[in-house]
PDB file of C-alpha atoms in Angstrom:
ATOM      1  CA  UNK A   1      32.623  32.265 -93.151  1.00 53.00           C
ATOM      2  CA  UNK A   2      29.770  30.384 -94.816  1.00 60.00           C
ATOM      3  CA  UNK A   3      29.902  26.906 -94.955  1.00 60.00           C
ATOM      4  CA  UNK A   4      32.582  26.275 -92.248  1.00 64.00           C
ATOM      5  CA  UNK A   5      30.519  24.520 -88.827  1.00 64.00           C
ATOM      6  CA  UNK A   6      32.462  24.756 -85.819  1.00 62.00           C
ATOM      7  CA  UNK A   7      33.792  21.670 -84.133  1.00 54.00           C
ATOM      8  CA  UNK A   8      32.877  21.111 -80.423  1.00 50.00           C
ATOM      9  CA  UNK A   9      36.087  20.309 -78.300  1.00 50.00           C
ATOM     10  CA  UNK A  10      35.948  16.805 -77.516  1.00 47.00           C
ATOM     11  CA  UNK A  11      34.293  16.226 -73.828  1.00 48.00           C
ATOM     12  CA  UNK A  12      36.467  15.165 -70.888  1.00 47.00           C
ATOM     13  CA  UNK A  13      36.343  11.885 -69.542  1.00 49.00           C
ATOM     14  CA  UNK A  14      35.002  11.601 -66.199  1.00 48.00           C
ATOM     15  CA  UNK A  15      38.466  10.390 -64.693  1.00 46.00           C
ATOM     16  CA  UNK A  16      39.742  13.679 -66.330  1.00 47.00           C
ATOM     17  CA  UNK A  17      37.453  15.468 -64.492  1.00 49.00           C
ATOM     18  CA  UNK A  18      37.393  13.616 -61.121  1.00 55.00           C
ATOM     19  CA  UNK A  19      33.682  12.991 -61.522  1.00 71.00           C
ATOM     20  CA  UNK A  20      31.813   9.423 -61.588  1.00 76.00           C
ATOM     21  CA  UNK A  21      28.444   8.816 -63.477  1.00 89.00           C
ATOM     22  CA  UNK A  22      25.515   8.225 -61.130  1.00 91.00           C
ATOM     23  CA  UNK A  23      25.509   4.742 -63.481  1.00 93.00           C
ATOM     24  CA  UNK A  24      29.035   3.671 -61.688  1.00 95.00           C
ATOM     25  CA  UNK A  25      28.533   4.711 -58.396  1.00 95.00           C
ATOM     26  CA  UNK A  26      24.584   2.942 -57.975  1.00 95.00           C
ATOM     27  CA  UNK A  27      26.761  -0.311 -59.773  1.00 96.00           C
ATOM     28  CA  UNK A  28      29.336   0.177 -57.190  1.00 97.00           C
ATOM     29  CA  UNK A  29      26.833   0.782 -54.168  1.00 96.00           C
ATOM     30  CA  UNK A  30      24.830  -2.245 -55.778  1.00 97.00           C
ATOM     31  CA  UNK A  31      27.566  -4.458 -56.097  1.00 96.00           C
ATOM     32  CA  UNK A  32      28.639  -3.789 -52.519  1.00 96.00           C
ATOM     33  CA  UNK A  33      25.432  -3.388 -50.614  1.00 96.00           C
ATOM     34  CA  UNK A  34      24.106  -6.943 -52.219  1.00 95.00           C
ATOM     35  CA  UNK A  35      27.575  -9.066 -50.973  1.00 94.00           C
ATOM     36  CA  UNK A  36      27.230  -7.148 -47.578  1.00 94.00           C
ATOM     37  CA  UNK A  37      23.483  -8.348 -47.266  1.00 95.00           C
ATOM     38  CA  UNK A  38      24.314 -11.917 -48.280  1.00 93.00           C
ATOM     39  CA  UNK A  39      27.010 -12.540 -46.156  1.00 92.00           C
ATOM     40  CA  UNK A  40      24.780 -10.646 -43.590  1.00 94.00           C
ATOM     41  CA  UNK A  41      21.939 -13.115 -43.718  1.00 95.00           C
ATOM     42  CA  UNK A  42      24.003 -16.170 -44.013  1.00 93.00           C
ATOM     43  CA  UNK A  43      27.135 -15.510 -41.517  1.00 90.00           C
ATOM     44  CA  UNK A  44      26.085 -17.791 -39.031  1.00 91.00           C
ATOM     45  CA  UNK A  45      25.593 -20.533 -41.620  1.00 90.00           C
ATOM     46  CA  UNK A  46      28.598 -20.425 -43.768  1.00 84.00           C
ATOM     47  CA  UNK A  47      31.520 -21.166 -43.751  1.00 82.00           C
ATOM     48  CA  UNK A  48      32.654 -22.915 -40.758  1.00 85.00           C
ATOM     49  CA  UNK A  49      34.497 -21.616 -37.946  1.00 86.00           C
ATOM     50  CA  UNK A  50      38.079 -21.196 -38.917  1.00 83.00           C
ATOM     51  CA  UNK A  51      40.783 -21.275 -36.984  1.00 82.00           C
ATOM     52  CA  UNK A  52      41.972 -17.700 -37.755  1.00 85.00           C
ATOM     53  CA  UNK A  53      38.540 -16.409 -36.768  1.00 88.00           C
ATOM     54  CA  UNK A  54      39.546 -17.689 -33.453  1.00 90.00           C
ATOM     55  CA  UNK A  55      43.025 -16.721 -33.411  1.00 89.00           C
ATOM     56  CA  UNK A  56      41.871 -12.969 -34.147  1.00 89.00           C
ATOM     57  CA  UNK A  57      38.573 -12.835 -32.214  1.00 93.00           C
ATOM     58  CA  UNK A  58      40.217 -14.420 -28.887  1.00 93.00           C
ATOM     59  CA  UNK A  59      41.883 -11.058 -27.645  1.00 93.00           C
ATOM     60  CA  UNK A  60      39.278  -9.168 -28.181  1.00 95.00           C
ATOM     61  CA  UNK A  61      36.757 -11.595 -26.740  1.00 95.00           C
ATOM     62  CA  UNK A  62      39.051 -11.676 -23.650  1.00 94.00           C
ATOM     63  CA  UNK A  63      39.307  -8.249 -23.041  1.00 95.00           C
ATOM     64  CA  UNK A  64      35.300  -7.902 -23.264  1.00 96.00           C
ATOM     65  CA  UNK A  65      34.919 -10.425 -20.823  1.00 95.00           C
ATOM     66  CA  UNK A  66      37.097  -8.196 -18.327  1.00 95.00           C
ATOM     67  CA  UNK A  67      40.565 -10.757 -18.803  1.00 93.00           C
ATOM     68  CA  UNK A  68      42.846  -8.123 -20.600  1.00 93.00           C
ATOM     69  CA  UNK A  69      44.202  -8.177 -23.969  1.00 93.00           C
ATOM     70  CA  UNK A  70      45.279 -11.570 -24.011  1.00 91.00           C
ATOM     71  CA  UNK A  71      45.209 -14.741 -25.925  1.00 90.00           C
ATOM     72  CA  UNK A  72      43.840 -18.573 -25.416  1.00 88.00           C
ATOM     73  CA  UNK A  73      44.389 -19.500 -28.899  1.00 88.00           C
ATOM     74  CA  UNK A  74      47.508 -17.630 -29.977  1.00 83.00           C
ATOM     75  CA  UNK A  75      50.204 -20.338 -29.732  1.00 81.00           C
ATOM     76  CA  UNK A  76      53.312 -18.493 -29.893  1.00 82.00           C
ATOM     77  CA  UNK A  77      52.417 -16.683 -26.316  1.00 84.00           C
ATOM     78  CA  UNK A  78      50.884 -18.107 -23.126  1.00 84.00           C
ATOM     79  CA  UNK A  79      47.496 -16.998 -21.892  1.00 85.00           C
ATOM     80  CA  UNK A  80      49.016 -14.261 -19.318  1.00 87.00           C
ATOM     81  CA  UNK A  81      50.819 -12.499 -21.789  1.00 88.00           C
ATOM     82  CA  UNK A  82      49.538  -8.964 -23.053  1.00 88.00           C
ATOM     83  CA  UNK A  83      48.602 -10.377 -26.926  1.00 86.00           C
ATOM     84  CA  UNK A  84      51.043  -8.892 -29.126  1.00 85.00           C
ATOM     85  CA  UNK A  85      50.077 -11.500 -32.209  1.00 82.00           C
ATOM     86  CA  UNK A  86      49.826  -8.954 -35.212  1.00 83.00           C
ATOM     87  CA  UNK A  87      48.705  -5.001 -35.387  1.00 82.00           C
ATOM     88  CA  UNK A  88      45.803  -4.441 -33.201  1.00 88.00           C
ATOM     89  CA  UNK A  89      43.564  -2.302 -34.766  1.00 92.00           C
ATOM     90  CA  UNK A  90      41.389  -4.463 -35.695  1.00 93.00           C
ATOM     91  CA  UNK A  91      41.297  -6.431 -32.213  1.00 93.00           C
ATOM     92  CA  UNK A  92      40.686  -2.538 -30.635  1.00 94.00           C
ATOM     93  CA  UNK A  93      37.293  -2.099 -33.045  1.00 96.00           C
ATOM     94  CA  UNK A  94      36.075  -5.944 -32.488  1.00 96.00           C
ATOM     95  CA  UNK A  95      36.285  -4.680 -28.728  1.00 97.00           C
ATOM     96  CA  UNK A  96      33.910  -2.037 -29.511  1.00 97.00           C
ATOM     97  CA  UNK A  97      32.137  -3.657 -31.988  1.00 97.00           C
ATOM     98  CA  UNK A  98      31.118  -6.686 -29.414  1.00 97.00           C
ATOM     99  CA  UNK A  99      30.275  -3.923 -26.769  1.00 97.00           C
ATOM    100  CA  UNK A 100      27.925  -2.467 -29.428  1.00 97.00           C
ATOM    101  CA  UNK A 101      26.568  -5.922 -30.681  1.00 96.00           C
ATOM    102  CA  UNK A 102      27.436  -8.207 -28.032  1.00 95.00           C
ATOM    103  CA  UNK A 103      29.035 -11.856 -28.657  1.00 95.00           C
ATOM    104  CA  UNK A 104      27.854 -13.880 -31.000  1.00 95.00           C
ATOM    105  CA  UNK A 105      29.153 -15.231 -34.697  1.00 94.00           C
ATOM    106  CA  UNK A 106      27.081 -13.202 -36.667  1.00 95.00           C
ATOM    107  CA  UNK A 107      28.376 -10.130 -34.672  1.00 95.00           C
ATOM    108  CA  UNK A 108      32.065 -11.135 -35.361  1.00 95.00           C
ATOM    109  CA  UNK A 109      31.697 -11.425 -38.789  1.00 94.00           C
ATOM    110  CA  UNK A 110      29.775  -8.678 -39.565  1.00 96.00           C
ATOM    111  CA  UNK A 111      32.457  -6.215 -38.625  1.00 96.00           C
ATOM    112  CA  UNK A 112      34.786  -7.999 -41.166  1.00 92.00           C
ATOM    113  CA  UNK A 113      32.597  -7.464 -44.026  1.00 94.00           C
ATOM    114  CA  UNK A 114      32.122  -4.034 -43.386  1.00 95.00           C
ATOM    115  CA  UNK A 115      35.859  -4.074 -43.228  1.00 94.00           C
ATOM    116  CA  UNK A 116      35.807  -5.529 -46.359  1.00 93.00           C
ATOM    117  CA  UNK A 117      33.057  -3.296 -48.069  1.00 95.00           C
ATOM    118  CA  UNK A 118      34.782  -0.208 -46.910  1.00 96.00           C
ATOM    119  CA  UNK A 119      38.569  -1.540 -48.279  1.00 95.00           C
ATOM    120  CA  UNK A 120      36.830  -2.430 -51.654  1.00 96.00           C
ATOM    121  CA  UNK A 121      34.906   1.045 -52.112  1.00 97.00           C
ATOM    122  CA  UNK A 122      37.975   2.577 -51.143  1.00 97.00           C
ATOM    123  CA  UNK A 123      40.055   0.440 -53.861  1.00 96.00           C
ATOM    124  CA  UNK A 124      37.566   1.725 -56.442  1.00 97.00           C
ATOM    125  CA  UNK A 125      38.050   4.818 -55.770  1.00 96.00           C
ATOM    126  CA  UNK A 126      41.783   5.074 -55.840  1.00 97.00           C
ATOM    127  CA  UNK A 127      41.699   3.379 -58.912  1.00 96.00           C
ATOM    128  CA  UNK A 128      39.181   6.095 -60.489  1.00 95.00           C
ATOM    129  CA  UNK A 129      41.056   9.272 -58.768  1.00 94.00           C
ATOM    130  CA  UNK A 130      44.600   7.882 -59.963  1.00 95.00           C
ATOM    131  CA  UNK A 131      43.398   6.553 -64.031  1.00 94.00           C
ATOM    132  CA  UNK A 132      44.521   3.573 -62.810  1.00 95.00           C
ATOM    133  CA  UNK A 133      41.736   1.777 -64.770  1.00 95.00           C
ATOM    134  CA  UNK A 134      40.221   4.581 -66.904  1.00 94.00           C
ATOM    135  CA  UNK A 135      37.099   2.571 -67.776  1.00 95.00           C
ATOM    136  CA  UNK A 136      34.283   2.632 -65.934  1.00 95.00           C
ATOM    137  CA  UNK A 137      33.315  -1.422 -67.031  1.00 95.00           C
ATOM    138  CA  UNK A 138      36.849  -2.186 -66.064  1.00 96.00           C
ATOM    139  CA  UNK A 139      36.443  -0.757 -62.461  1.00 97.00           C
ATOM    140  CA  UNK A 140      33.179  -2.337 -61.751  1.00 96.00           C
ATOM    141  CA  UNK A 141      35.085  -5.492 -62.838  1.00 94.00           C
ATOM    142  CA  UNK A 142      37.419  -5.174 -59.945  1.00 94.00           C
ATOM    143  CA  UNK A 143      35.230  -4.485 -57.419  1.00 95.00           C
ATOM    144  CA  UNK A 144      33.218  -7.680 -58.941  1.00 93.00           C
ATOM    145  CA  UNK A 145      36.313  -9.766 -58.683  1.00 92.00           C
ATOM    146  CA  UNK A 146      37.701  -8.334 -55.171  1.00 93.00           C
ATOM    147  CA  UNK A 147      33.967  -8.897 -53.547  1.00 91.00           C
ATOM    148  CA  UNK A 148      33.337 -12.872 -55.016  1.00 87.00           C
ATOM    149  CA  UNK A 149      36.775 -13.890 -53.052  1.00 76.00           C
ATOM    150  CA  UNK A 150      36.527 -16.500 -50.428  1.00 58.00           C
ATOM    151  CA  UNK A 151      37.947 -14.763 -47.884  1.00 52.00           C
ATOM    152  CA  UNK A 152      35.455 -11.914 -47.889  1.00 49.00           C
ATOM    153  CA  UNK A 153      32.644 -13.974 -45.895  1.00 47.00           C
ATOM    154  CA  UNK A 154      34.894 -14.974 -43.540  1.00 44.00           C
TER     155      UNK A 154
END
């Protein structure tokens, strides 16, 4: 038929097709990696010691130093008591992480922010793989907004 062009289908979105642009995932890796390596090179500076840092860095700091899994700081249980303050999972990797990087307040805290990288990352994701946000600019927003939170460098 002369005169009649064809009409390409209209192209899928990339959370149709479960892929990302390399554009979203360098933002995301950008975005991540550059929070990571400032609360890297100022952990020991900023902010001060809090006393949740304490609370959740005593049992594991006990059981490195060969005293068991048990608690100075945790006021609700005496000293000789096996800790049972929260869910220890993240007591158990602190242990390891300390036997890998020894003790020191850097060390401590840099095992949180990867903590914190990995949860945001994985956040992103789900909300890509589920059209939660179907934007791409909307996505990099959250992981913006989840990564400038106080909490994160601590």
């Amino acid at each position: 038929m002369e005169g009649r062009q064809e009409v390409a289908p209209p192209a899928a979105s990339s959370a149709m097709t479960g892929r990302v642009s390399l554009c979203e995932w360098l933002w995301v890796a950008g975005l991540i990696g550059m929070v990571l390596l400032i609360n890297l090179a100022t952990g020991t500076r900023f902010p001060a010691v809090w006393l949740d840092e304490v609370q959740h860095t005593d049992p594991a700091v006990n059981l490195l130093l060969g005293k068991g899994f048990t608690s100075t700081a945790w006021y609700l249980q005496s000293s000789q008591e096996f800790w049972a303050g929260s869910v220890p999972l993240h007591h158990g990797l602190l242990f390891l992480w300390m036997k890998l990087f020894g003790f020191n307040l850097l060390a401590v805290r840099s095992l949180n922010y990867l903590e914190v990288a990995a949860a945001v990352f994985l956040l992103w994701w789900t909300l890509r793989r589920m059209s939660i946000v179907t934007t791409p600019s909307g996505r990099l927003l959250f992981v913006l907004l989840a990564l400038m939170g106080y909490g994160v460098s601590i």
